[in-house]
mmCIF file of C-alpha atoms in Angstrom:
data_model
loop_
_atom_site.group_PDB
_atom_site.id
_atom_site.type_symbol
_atom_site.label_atom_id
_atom_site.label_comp_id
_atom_site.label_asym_id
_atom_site.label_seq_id
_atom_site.Cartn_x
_atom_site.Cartn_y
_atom_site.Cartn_z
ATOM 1 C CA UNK A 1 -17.636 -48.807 8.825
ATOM 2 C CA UNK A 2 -20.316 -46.796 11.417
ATOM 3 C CA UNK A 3 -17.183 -45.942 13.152
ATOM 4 C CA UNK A 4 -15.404 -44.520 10.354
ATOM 5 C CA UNK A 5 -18.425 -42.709 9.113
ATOM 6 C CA UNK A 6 -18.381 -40.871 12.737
ATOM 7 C CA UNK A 7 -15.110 -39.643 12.778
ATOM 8 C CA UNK A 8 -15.308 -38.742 9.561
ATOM 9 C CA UNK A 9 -18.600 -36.567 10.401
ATOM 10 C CA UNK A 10 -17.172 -35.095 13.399
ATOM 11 C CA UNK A 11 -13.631 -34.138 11.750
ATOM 12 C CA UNK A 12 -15.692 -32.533 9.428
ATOM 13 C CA UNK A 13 -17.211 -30.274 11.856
ATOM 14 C CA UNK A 14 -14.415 -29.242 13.985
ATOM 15 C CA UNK A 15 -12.651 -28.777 10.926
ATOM 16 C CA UNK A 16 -15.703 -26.263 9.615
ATOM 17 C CA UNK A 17 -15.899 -24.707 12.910
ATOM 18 C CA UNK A 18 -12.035 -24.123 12.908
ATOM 19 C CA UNK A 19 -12.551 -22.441 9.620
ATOM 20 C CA UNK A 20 -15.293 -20.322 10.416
ATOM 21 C CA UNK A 21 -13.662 -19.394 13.582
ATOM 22 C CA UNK A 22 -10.159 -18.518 12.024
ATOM 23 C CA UNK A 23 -11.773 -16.846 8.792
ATOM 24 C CA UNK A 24 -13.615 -14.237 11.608
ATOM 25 C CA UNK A 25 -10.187 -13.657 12.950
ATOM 26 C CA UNK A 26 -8.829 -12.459 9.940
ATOM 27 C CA UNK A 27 -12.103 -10.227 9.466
ATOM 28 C CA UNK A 28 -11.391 -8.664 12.730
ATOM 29 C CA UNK A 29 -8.110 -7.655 11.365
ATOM 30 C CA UNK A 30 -10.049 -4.823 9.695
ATOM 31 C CA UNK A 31 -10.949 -3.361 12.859
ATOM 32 C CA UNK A 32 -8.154 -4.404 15.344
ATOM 33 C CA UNK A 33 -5.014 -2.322 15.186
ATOM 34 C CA UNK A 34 -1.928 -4.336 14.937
ATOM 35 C CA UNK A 35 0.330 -2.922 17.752
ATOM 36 C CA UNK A 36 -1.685 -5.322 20.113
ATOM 37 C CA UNK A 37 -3.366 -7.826 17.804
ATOM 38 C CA UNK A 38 -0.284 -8.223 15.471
ATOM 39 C CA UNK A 39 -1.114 -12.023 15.364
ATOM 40 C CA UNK A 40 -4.432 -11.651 13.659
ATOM 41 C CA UNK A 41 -2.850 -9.144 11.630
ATOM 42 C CA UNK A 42 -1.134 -12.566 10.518
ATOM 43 C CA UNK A 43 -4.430 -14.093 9.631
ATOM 44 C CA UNK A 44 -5.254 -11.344 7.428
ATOM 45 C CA UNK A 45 -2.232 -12.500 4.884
ATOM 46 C CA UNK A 46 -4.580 -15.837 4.349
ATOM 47 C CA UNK A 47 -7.530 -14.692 4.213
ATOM 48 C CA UNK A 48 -7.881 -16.110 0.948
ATOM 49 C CA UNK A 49 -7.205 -18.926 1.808
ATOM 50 C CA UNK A 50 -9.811 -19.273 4.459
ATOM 51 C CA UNK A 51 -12.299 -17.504 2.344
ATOM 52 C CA UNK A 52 -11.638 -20.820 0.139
ATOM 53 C CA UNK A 53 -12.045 -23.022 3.113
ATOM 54 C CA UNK A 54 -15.469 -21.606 4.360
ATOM 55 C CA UNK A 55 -16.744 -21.356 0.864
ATOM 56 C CA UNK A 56 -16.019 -25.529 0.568
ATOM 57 C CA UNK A 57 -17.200 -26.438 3.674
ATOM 58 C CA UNK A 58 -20.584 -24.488 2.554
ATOM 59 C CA UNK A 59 -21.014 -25.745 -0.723
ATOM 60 C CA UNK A 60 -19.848 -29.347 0.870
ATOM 61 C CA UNK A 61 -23.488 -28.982 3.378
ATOM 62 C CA UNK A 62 -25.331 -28.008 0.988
ATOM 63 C CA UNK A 63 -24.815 -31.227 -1.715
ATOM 64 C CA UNK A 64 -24.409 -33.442 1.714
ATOM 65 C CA UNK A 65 -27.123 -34.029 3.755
ATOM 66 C CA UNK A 66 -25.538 -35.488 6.725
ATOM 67 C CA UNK A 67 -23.224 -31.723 7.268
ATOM 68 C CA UNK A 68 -26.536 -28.877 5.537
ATOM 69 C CA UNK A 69 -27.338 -28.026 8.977
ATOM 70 C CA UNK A 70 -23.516 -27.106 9.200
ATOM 71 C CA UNK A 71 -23.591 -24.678 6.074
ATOM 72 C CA UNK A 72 -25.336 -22.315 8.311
ATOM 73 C CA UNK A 73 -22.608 -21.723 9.981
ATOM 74 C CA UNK A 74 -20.210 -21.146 6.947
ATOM 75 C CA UNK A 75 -22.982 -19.207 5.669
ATOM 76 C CA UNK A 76 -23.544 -17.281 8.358
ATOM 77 C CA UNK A 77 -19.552 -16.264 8.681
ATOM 78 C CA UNK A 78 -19.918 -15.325 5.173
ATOM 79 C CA UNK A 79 -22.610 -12.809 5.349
ATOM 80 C CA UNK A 80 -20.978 -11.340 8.352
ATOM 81 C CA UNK A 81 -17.328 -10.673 6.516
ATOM 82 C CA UNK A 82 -19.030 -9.576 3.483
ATOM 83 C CA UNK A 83 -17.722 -6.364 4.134
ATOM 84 C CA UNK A 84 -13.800 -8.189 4.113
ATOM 85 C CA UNK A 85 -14.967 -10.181 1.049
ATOM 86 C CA UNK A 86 -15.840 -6.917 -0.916
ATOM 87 C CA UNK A 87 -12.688 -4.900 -0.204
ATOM 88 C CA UNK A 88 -10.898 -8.140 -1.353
ATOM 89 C CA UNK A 89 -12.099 -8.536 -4.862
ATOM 90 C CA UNK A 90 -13.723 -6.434 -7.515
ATOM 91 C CA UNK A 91 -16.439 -7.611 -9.195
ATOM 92 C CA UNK A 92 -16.753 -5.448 -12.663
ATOM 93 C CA UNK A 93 -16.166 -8.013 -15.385
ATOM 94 C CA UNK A 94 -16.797 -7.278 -19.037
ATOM 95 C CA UNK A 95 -15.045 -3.569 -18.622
ATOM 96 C CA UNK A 96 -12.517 -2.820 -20.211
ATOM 97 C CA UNK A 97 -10.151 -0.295 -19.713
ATOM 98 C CA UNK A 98 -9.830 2.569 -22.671
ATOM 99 C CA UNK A 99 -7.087 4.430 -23.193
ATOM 100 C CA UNK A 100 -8.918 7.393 -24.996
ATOM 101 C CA UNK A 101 -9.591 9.451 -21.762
ATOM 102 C CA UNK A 102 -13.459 10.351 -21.492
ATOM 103 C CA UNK A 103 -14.905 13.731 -21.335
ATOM 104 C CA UNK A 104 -13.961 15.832 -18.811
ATOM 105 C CA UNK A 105 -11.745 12.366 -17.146
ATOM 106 C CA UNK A 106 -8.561 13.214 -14.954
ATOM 107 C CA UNK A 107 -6.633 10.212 -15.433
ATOM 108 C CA UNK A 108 -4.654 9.268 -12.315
ATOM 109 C CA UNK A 109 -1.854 6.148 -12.191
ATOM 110 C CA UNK A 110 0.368 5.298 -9.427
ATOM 111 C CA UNK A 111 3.397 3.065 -9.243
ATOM 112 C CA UNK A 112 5.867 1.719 -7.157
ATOM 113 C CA UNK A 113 9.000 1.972 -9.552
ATOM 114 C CA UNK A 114 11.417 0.830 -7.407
ATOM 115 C CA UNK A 115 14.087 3.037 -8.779
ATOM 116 C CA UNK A 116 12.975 2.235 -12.361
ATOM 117 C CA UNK A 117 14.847 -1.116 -12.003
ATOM 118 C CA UNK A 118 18.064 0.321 -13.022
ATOM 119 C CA UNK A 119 20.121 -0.487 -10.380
ATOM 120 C CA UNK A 120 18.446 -3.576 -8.907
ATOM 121 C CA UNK A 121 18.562 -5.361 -12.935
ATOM 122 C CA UNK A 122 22.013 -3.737 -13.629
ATOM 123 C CA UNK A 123 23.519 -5.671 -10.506
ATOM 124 C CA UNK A 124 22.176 -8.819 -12.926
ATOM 125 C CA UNK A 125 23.949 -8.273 -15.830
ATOM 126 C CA UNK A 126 20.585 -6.466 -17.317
ATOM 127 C CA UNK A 127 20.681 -3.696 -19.228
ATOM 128 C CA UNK A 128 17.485 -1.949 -16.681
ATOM 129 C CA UNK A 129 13.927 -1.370 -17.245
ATOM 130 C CA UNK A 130 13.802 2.695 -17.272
ATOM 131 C CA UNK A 131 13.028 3.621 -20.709
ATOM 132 C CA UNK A 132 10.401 0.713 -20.937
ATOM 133 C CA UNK A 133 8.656 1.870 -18.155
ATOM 134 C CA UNK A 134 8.660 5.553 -18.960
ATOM 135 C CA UNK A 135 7.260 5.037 -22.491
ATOM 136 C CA UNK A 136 4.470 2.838 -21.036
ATOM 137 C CA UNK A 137 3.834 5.663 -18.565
ATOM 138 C CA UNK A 138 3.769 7.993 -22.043
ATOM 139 C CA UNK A 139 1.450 5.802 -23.680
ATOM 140 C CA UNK A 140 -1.350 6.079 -20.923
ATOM 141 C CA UNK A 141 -0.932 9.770 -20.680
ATOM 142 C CA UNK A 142 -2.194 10.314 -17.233
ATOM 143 C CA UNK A 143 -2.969 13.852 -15.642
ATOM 144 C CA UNK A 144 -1.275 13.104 -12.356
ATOM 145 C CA UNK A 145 1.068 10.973 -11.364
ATOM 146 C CA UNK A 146 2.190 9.261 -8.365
ATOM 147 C CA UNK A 147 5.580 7.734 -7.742
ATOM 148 C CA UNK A 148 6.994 6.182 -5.107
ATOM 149 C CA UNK A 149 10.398 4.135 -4.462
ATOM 150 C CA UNK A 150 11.359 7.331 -7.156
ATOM 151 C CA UNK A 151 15.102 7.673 -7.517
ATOM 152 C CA UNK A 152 16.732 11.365 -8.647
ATOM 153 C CA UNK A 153 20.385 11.125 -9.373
ATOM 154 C CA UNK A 154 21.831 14.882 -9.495
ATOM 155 C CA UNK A 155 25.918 13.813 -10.706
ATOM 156 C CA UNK A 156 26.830 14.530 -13.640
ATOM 157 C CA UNK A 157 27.314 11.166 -15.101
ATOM 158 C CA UNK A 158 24.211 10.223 -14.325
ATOM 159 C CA UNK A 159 20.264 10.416 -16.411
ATOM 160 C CA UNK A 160 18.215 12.904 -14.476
ATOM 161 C CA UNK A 161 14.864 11.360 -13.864
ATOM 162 C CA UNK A 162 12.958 14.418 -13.213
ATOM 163 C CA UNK A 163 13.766 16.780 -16.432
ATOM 164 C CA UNK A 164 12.837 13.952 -18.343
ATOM 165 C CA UNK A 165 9.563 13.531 -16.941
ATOM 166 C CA UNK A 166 9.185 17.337 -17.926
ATOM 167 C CA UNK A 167 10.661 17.691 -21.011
ATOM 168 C CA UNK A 168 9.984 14.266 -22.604
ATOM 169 C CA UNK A 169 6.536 13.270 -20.896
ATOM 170 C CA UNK A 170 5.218 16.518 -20.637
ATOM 171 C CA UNK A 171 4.788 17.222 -16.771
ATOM 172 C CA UNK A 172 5.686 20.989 -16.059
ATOM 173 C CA UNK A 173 4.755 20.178 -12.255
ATOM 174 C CA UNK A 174 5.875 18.353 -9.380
ATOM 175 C CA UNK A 175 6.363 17.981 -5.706
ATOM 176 C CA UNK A 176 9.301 15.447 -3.927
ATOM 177 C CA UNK A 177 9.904 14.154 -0.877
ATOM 178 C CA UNK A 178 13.650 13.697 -0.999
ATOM 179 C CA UNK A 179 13.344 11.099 1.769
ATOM 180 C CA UNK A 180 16.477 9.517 1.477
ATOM 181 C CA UNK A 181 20.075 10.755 -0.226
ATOM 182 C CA UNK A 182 23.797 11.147 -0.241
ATOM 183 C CA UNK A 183 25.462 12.854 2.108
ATOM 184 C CA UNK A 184 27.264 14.714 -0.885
ATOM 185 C CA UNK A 185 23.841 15.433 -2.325
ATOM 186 C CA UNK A 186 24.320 13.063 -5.442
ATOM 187 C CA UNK A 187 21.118 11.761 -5.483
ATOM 188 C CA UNK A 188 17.751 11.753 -3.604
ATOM 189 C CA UNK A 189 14.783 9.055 -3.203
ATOM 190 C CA UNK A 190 11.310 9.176 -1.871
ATOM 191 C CA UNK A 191 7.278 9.825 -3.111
ATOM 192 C CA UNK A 192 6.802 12.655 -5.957
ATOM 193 C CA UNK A 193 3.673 13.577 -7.527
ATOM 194 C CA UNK A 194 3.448 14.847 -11.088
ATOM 195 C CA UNK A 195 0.659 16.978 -12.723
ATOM 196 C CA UNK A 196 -0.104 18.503 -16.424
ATOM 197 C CA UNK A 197 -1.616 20.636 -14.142
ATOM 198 C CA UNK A 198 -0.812 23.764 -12.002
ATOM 199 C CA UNK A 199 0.540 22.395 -8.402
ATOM 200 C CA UNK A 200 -0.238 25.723 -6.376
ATOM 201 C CA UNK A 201 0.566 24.485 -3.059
ATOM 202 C CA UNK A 202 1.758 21.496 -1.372
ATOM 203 C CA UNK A 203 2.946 19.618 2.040
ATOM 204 C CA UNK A 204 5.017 16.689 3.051
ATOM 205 C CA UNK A 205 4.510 14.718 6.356
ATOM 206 C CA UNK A 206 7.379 13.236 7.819
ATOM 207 C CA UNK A 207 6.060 9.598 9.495
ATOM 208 C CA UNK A 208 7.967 9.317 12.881
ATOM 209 C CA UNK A 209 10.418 6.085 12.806
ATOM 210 C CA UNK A 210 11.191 4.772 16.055
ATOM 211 C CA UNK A 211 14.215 3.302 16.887
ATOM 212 C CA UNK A 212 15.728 4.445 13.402
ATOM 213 C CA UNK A 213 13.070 1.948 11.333
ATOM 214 C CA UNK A 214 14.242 2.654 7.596
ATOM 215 C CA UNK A 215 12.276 2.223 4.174
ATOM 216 C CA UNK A 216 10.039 4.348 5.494
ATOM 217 C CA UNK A 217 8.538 7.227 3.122
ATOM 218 C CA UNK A 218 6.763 10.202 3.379
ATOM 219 C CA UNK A 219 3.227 10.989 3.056
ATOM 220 C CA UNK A 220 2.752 14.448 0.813
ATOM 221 C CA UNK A 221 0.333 16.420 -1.112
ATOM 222 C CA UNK A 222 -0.673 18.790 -3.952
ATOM 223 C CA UNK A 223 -3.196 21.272 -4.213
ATOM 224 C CA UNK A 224 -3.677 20.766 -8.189
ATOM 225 C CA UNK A 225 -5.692 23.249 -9.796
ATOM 226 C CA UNK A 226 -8.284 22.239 -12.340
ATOM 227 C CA UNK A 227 -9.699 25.158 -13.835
ATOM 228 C CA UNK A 228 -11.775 26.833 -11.710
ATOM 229 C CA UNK A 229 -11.757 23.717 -8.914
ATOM 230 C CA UNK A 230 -8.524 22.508 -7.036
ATOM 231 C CA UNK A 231 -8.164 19.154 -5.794
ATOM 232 C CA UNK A 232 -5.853 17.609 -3.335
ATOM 233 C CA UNK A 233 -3.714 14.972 -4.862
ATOM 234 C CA UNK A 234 -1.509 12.404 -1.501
ATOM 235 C CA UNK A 235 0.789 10.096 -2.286
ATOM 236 C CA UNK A 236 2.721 7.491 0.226
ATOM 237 C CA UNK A 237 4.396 4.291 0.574
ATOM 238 C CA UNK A 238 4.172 3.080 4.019
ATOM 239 C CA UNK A 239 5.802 0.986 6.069
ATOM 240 C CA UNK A 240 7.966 -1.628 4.020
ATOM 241 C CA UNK A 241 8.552 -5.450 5.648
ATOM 242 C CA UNK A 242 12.037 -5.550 4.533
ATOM 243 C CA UNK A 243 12.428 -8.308 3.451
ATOM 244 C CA UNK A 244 15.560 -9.008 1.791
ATOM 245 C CA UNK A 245 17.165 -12.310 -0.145
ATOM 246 C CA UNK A 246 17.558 -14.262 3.269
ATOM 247 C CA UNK A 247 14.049 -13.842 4.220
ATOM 248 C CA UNK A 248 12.581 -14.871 0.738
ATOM 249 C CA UNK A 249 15.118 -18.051 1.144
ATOM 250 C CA UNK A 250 13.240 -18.017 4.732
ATOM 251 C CA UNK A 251 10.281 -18.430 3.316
ATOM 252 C CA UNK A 252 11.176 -21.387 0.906
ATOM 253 C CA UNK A 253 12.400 -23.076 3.841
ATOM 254 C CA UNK A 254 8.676 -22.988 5.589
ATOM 255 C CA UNK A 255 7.354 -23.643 2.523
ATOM 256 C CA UNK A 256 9.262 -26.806 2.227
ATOM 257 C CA UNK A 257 9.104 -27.030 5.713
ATOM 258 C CA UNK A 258 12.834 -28.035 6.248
ATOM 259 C CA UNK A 259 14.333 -28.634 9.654
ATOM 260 C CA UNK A 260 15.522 -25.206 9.925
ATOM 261 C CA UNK A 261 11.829 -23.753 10.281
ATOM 262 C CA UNK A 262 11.078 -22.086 13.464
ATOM 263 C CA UNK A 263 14.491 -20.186 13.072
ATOM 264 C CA UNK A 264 13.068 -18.573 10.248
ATOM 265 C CA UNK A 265 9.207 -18.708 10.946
ATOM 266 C CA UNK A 266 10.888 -16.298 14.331
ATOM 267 C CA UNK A 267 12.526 -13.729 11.767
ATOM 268 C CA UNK A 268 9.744 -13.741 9.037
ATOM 269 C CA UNK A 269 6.955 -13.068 12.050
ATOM 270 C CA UNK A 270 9.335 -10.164 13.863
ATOM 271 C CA UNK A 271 9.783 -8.449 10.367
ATOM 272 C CA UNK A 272 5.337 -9.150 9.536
ATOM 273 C CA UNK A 273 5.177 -7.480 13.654
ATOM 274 C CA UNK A 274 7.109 -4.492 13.349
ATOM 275 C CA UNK A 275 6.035 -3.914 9.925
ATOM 276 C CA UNK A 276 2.206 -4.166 11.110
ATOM 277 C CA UNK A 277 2.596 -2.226 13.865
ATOM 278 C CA UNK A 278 4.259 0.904 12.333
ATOM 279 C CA UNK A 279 1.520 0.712 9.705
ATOM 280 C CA UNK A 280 -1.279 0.909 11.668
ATOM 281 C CA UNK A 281 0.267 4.208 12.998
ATOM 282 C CA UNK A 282 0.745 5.491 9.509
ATOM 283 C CA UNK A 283 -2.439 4.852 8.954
ATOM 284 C CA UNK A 284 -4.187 6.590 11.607
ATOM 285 C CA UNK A 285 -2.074 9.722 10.868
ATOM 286 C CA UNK A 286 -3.049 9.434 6.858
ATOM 287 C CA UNK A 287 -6.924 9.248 7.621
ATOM 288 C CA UNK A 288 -6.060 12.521 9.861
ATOM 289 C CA UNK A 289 -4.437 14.364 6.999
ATOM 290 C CA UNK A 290 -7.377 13.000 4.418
ATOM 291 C CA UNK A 291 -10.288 14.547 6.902
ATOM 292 C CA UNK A 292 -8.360 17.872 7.049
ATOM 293 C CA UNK A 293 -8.035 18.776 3.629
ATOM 294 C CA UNK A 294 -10.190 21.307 2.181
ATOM 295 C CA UNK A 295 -10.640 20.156 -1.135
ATOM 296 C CA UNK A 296 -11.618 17.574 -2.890
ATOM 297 C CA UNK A 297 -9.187 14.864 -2.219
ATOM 298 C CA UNK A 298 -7.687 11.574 -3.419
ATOM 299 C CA UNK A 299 -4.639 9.239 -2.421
ATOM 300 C CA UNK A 300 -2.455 7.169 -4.703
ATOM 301 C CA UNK A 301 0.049 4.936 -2.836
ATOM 302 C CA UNK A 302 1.419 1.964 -1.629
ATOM 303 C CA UNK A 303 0.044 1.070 1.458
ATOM 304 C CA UNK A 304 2.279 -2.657 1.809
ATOM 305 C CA UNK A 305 -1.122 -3.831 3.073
ATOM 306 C CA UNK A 306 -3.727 -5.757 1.846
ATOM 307 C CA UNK A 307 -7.636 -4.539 1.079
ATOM 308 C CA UNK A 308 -8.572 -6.360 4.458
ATOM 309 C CA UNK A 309 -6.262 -5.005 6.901
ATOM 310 C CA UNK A 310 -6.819 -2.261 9.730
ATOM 311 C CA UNK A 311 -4.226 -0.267 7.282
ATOM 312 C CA UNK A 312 -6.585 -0.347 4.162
ATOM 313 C CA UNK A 313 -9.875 0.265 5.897
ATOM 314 C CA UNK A 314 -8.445 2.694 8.152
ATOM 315 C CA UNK A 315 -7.215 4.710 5.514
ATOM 316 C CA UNK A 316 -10.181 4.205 2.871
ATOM 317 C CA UNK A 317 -12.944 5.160 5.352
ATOM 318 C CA UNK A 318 -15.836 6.036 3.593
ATOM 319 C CA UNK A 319 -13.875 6.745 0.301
ATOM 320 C CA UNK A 320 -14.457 4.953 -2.664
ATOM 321 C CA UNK A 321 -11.258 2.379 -4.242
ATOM 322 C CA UNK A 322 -11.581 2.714 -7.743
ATOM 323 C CA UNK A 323 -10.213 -0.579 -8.475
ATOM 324 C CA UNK A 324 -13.122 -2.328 -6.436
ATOM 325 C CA UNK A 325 -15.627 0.555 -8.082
ATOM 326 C CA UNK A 326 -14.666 -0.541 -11.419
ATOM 327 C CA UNK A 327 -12.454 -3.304 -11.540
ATOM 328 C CA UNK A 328 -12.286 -7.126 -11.797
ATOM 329 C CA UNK A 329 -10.499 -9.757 -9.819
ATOM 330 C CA UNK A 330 -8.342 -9.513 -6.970
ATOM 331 C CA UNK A 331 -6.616 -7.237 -8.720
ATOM 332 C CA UNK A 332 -2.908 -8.346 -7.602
ATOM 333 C CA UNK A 333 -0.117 -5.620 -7.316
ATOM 334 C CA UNK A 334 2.988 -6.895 -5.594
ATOM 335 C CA UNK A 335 4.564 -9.701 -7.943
ATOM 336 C CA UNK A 336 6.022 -11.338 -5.360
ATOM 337 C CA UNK A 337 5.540 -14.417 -2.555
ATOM 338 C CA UNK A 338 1.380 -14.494 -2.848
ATOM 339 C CA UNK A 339 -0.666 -14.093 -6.269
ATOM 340 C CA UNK A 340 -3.162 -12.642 -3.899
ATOM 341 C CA UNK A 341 -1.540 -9.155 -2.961
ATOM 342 C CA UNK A 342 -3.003 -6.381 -3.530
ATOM 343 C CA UNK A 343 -1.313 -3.340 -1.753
ATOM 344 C CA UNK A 344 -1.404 -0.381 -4.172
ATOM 345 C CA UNK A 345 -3.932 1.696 -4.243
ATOM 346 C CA UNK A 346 -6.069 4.381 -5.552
ATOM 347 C CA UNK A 347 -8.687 5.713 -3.253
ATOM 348 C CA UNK A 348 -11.326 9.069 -3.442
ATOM 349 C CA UNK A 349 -13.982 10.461 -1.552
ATOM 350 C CA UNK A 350 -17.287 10.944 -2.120
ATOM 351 C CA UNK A 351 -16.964 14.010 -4.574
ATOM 352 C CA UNK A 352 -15.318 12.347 -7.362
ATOM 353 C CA UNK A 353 -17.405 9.611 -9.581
ATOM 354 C CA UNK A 354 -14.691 6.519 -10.837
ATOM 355 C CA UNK A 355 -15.390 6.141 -14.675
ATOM 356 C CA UNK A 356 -12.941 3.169 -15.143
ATOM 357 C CA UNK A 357 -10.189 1.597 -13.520
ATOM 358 C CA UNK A 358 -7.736 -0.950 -13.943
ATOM 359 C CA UNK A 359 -4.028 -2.955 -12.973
ATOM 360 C CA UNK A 360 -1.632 -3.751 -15.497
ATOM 361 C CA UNK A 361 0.339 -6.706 -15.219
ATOM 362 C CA UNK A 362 4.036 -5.663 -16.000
ATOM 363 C CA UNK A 363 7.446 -7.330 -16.084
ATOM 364 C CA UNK A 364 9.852 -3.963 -14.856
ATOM 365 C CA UNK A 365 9.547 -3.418 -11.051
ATOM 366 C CA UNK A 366 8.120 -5.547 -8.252
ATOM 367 C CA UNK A 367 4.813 -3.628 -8.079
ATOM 368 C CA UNK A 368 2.160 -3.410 -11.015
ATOM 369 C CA UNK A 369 0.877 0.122 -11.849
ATOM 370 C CA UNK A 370 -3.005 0.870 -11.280
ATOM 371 C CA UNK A 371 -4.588 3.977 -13.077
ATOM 372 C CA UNK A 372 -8.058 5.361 -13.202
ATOM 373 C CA UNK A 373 -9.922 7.918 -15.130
ATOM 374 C CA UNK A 374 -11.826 10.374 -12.544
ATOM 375 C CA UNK A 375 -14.634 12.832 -12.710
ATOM 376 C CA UNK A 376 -14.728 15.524 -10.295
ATOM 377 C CA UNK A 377 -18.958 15.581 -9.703
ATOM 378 C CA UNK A 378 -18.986 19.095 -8.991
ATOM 379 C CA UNK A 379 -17.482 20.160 -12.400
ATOM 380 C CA UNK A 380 -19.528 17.650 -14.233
ATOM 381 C CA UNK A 381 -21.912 19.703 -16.528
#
C-alpha cells in the first residue's frame, strides 16, 4: 500500500510539472513567431486544455495536503500567463447586448460569410442561406460593415450581392478587394467594407504569397468620415489552413486514433506549419499598417488565429478587443473542429471607448458574426 501511495505521489508531480511546463509553452506562443517555433504554435491550439489541467492540479494541492506545496507551482504558472488567460476569455457577464444603438454609438459587425452559403449549401441539395443572413445583418443595422470570404457575381443570371447591400440595406458606400475572379470577369471574391457613411479614401494591401499559397486575402481600409472626425475602418482575413473534407476525415482518424494516424497527424501538422508561418508575417505587416494610419483606427477581421497566438497579440498591441472589453465567455467564432475558437475579431485603439459587444451564435456560414457599438472619445460631448 506505502508503495502505491508513492507512485501515486510522484506521478502526480511529474504529471503537474509536465502541465505547468507545457501550459508556459503555449504562453510563449504569444511572443514567439511561428516561422521558427511553429511547434509551440501547436500548443497554443490546446491551451485550453492545459489551462484545465493546471487549474486541477491547483485546486487538487490545495484540498490535498500531501501535493499544497505543489499548487505553488500551478499557481505560480497561472499568475505568470495571466496575460494568455485574459485574451482567452471575457469576463463581462450580466450584459446584454441591445439592439437600440446608444447615443452617439457607431455600430460595427464583421463576418466571415463564406460566400453567403449559396454555393457551398446548394452543392447539398439546400436551397442557401443568403437572404437569412442579409436580413439578420438588416435587423442589427450596423454603421460599418466588414465582410470577408464576400462573393460578387457580375453575369447576368446571377443576384448581385453588392446593389443589394445598397439599395435594400441601405449602404451607399463601399470599398472591395476583388482578390480572386474569373478570368472572363463573371464574378469577383475577397474583403469589402461597407459604411452609411461617406468612404473618402481608401487602400488595399496585397499580402505576398510565396510559392503561389492561395486563400489568401487582402488587408484594406477606409477613411470613413463621421461628421467633422474621420476614422480608419481595416478589414482582413488572413492566412486560411485549408483544410478541406480529407483533412477533417484526418482529423477523425486521430481522434479515434486509427492505425492510419501518423499519415494524417504529417498532413494536418504541414497544413497548421505553413498556415502559422504565413500568419505571423501577415501579422507583422497589419500592426505596420495600424501604427501608420493617421486617424483614429479600428480592424474587423478574421485573423484564423486564436486570442493567444503571436498573430492576435501581434496585431492587437495595445488596442483594446471589444469582445474581451465587454463580452462574456470564450466567445467562440469558428463552428467547426474545437468549441474553443475564437478567431474573428474586432479590435480599436485607445481613442475609441467599447460600449457593448457581443457574438451571435448562427446556423448560415462556418464563422459566427461579432458586432460592437463604439464611441469615438474625442467626439463624445
Amino acid at each position: 500500500m506505502a508503495l502505491l501511495r508513492n507512485f501515486t505521489r510522484r506521478l502526480f508531480i511529474i504529471l503537474n510539472i509536465l502541465a505547468v511546463i507545457l501550459f508556459l509553452l503555449a504562453c510563449a506562443n504569444s511572443f514567439l513567431h511561428p516561422g521558427k517555433w511553429w511547434l509551440i504554435s501547436l500548443l497554443g491550439l490546446i491551451f485550453p486544455l492545459l489551462l484545465l489541467l493546471v487549474l486541477a492540479f491547483f485546486i487538487s494541492g490545495l484540498f490535498i495536503s500531501h501535493y499544497r506545496y505543489w499548487s505553488l507551482l500551478s499557481l505560480t504558472a497561472l499568475l505568470i500567463g495571466w496575460t494568455n488567460i485574459r485574451s482567452f476569455v471575457a469576463l463581462h457577464p450580466g450584459k446584454a447586448f441591445t439592439v437600440a444603438k446608444p447615443p452617439s454609438a457607431l455600430r460595427v459587425m464583421t463576418w466571415n460569410v463564406r460566400s453567403f452559403d449559396e454555393y457551398i449549401t446548394r452543392k447539398k441539395g439546400a436551397s442557401g442561406h443568403r437572404i437569412k443572413m442579409l436580413d439578420f445583418i438588416d435587423s442589427l443595422h450596423p454603421d460599418v460593415l466588414c465582410l470577408q470570404e464576400f462573393f460578387e457575381s457580375y453575369h447576368p443570371g446571377d443576384t448581385a450581392n453588392i446593389p443589394y447591400f445598397e439599395q435594400q440595406l441601405h449602404f451607399p458606400y463601399h470599398f472591395f478587394s476583388r482578390d480572386y475572379g474569373r478570368y472572363d470577369g463573371k464574378w469577383a471574391a475577397g474583403v469589402i467594407i461597407f459604411s452609411r457613411y461617406p468612404i473618402v479614401d481608401s487602400m488595399i494591401i496585397h499580402y505576398s504569397k510565396p510559392g503561389g499559397v492561395p486563400a489568401t486575402e487582402s488587408l484594406i481600409a477606409a477613411d470613413v468620415q463621421l461628421g467633422d472626425d474621420t476614422i480608419r475602418v481595416f478589414t482582413t482575413h488572413l492566412q486560411s489552413v485549408l483544410f478541406r473534407s480529407k483533412d477533417f476525415h484526418d482529423i477523425e482518424i486521430i481522434k479515434n486514433v486509427d492505425d492510419s494516424i501518423l499519415t494524417a497527424s504529417r498532413s494536418i501538422a504541414k497544413k497548421l506549419r505553413d498556415a502559422f508561418r504565413h500568419r505571423g508575417d501577415q501579422a507583422e505587416e497589419v500592426r505596420v499598417r495600424l501604427d501608420r494610419s493617421p486617424f483614429p483606427a479600428l480592424i474587423c477581421g478574421d485573423f484564423n488565429d486564436v486570442p493567444n497566438s503571436y498573430t492576435y497579440f501581434t496585431i492587437r498591441g495595445p488596442w483594446t478587443d471589444a469582445f474581451l472589453q465587454k463580452g462574456f465567455g470564450i466567445g467562440r467564432t469558428y463552428v467547426h473542429i474545437s468549441p474553443t475558437l475564437r478567431i474573428d475579431y474586432i479590435l480599436t485603439d485607445p481613442q475609441f471607448e467599447v460600449l457593448q459587444c457581443r457574438k451571435f451564435s448562427l446556423p448560415w456560414s462556418d464563422h459566427n458574426p461579432v458586432i460592437a457599438d463604439l464611441r469615438l472619445l474625442s467626439t463624445d460631448k
